[in-house]
Short mmCIF file of C-alpha atoms in Angstrom, two decimals:
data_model
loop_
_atom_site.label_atom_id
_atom_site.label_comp_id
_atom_site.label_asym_id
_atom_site.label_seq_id
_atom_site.Cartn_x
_atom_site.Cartn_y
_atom_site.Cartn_z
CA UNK K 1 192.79 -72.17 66.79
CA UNK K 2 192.61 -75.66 64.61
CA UNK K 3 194.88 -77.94 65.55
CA UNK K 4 196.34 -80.57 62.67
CA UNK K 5 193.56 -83.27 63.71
CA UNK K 6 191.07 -80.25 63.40
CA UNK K 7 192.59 -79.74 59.55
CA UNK K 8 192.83 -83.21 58.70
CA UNK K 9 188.68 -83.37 59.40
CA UNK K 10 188.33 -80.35 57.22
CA UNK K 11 190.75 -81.87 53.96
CA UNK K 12 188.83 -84.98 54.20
CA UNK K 13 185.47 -83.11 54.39
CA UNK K 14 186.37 -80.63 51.80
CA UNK K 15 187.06 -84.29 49.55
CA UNK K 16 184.00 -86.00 50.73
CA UNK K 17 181.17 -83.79 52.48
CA UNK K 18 178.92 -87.17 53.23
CA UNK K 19 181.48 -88.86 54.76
CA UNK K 20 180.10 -90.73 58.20
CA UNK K 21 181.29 -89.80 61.54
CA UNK K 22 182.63 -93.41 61.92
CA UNK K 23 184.38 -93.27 58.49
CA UNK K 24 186.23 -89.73 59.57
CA UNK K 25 187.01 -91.00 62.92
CA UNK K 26 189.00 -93.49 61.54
CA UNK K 27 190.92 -91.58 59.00
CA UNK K 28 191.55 -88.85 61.65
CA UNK K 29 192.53 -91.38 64.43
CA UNK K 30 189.63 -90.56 66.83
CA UNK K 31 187.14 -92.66 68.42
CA UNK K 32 183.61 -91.23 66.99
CA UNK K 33 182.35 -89.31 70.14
CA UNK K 34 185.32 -87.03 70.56
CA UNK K 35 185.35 -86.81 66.46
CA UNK K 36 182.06 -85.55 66.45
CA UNK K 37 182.34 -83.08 69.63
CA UNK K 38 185.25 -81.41 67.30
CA UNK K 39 183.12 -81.52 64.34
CA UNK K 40 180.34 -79.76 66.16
CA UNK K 41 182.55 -77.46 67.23
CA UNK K 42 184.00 -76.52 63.72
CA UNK K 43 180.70 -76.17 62.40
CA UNK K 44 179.50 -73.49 65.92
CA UNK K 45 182.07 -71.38 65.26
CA UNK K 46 181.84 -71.15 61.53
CA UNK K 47 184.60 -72.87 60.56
CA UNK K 48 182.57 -75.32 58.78
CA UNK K 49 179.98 -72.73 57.39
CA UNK K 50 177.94 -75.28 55.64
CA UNK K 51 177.42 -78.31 53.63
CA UNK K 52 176.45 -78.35 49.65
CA UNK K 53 176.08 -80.61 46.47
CA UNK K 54 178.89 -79.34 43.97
CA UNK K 55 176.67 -79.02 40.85
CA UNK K 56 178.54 -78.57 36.93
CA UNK K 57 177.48 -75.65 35.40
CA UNK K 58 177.67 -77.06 31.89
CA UNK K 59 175.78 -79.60 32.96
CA UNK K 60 173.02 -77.57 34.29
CA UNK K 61 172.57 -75.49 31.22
CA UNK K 62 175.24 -72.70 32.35
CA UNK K 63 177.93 -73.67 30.75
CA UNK K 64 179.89 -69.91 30.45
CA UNK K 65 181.84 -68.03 33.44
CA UNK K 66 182.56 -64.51 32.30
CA UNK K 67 185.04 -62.48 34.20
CA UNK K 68 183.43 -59.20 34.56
CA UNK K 69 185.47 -56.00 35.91
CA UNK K 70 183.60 -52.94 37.05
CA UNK K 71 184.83 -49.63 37.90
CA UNK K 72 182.20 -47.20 40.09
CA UNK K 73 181.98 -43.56 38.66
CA UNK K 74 182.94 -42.70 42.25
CA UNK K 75 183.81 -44.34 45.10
CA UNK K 76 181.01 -42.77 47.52
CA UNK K 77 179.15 -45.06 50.21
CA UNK K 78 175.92 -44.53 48.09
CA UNK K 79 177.73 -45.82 44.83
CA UNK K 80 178.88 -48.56 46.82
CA UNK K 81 175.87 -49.45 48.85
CA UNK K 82 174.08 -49.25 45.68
CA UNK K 83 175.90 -51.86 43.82
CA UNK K 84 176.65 -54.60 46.69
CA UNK K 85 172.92 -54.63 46.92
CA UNK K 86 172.11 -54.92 42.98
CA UNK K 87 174.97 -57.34 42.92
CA UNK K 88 173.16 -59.47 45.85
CA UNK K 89 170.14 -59.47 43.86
CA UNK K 90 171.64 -60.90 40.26
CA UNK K 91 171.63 -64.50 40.20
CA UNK K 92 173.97 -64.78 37.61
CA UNK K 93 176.71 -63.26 39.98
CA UNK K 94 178.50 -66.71 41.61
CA UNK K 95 181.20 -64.53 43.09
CA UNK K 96 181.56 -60.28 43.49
CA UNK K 97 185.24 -59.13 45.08
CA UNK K 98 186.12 -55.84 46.36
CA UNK K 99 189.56 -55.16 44.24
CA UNK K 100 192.47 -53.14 44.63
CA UNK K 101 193.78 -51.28 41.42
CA UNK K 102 191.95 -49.84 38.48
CA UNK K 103 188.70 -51.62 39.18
CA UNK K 104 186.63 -51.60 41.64
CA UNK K 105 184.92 -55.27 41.75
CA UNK K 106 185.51 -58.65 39.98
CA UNK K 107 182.70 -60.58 39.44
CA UNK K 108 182.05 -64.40 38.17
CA UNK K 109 178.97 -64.78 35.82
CA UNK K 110 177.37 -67.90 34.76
CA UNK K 111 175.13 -67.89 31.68
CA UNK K 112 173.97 -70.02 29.20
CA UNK K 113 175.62 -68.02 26.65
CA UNK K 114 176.62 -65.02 24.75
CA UNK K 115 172.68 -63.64 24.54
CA UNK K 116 172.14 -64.78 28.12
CA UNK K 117 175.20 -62.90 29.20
CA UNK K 118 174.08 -59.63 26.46
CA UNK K 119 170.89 -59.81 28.77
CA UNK K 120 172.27 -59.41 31.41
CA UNK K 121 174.13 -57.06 30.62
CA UNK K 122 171.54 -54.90 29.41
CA UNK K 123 168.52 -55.69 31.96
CA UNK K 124 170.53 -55.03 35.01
CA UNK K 125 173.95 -53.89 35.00
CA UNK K 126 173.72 -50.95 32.62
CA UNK K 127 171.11 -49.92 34.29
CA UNK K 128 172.95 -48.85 37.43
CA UNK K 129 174.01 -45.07 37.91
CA UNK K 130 176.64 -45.81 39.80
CA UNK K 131 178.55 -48.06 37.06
CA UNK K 132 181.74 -45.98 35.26
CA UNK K 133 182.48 -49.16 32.99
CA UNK K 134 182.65 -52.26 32.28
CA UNK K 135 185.01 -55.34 31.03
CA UNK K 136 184.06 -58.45 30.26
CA UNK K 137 186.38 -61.73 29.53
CA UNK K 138 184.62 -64.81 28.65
CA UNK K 139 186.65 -68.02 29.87
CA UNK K 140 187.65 -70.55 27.17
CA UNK K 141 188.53 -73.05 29.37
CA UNK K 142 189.12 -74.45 32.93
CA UNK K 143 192.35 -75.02 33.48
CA UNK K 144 192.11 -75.69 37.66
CA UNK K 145 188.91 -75.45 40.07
CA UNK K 146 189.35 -76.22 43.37
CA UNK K 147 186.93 -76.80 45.44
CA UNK K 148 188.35 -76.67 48.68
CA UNK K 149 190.84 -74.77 50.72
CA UNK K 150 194.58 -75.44 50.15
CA UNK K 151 196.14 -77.07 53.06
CA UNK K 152 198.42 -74.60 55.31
#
């Protein structure tokens, strides 16, 4: 169970990853040791799951998301099994979600553009079986990314 000293550590890490033990004792009100024993322990139990570099996609050379809806033919274990794992395999995919409703998964697609994202397309997802249809909704703009959790 996290405690509010435990969330405060995880705001302020969320904000700044590289922040220095010292530097988050302080803001949390800890002396470093017992800061870092909690820390330690966030990270052990997966709370903390890792640490990353927060790249732009634009900047990169991916600057399109496309919102991509699919619906299975069926719904059988083997449809299903045989997606997740194409799905794993695409690096385009940033994000899959099982849904509830009229599709079956949501996925977030980077790509450099409107022939990157018609290659995809037609190199790998039409290619599955399992696949019923498709929907695809490029994103104009961002309107709110947040990195981080929202604080409960």
């Amino acid at each position: 169970m996290l405690d509010s000293i435990d969330r405060r550590m995880l705001a302020i890490l969320q904000e700044d990853g590289r922040v220095t033990n010292q530097e988050l004792s302080e803001k949390v009100g800890l002396s470093p040791t017992p800061c870092l024993r909690r820390l330690k322990r966030l990270e052990e139990t997966g709370v903390i799951r890792g640490y990353a570099a927060i790249v732009d996609p634009k900047a990169y050379g991916l600057p399109f998301s496309v919102f991509v809806s699919v619906r299975l033919s069926q719904q059988t274990q083997e449809n299903i099994a045989e997606f997740e794992k194409a799905v794993e395999s695409w690096p385009e995919v940033t994000e899959c979600y099982l849904m509830t409703g009229s599709q079956d998964y949501h996925l977030r697609v980077l790509t450099d553009g409107i022939e990157g994202y018609e290659r995809f397309l037609k190199l790998k997802v039409t290619r599955l079986k399992c696949i019923q249809s498709v929907e695809s909704n490029f994103a104009l703009a961002i309107i709110k990314k947040r990195n981080g959790l929202p604080p409960i």
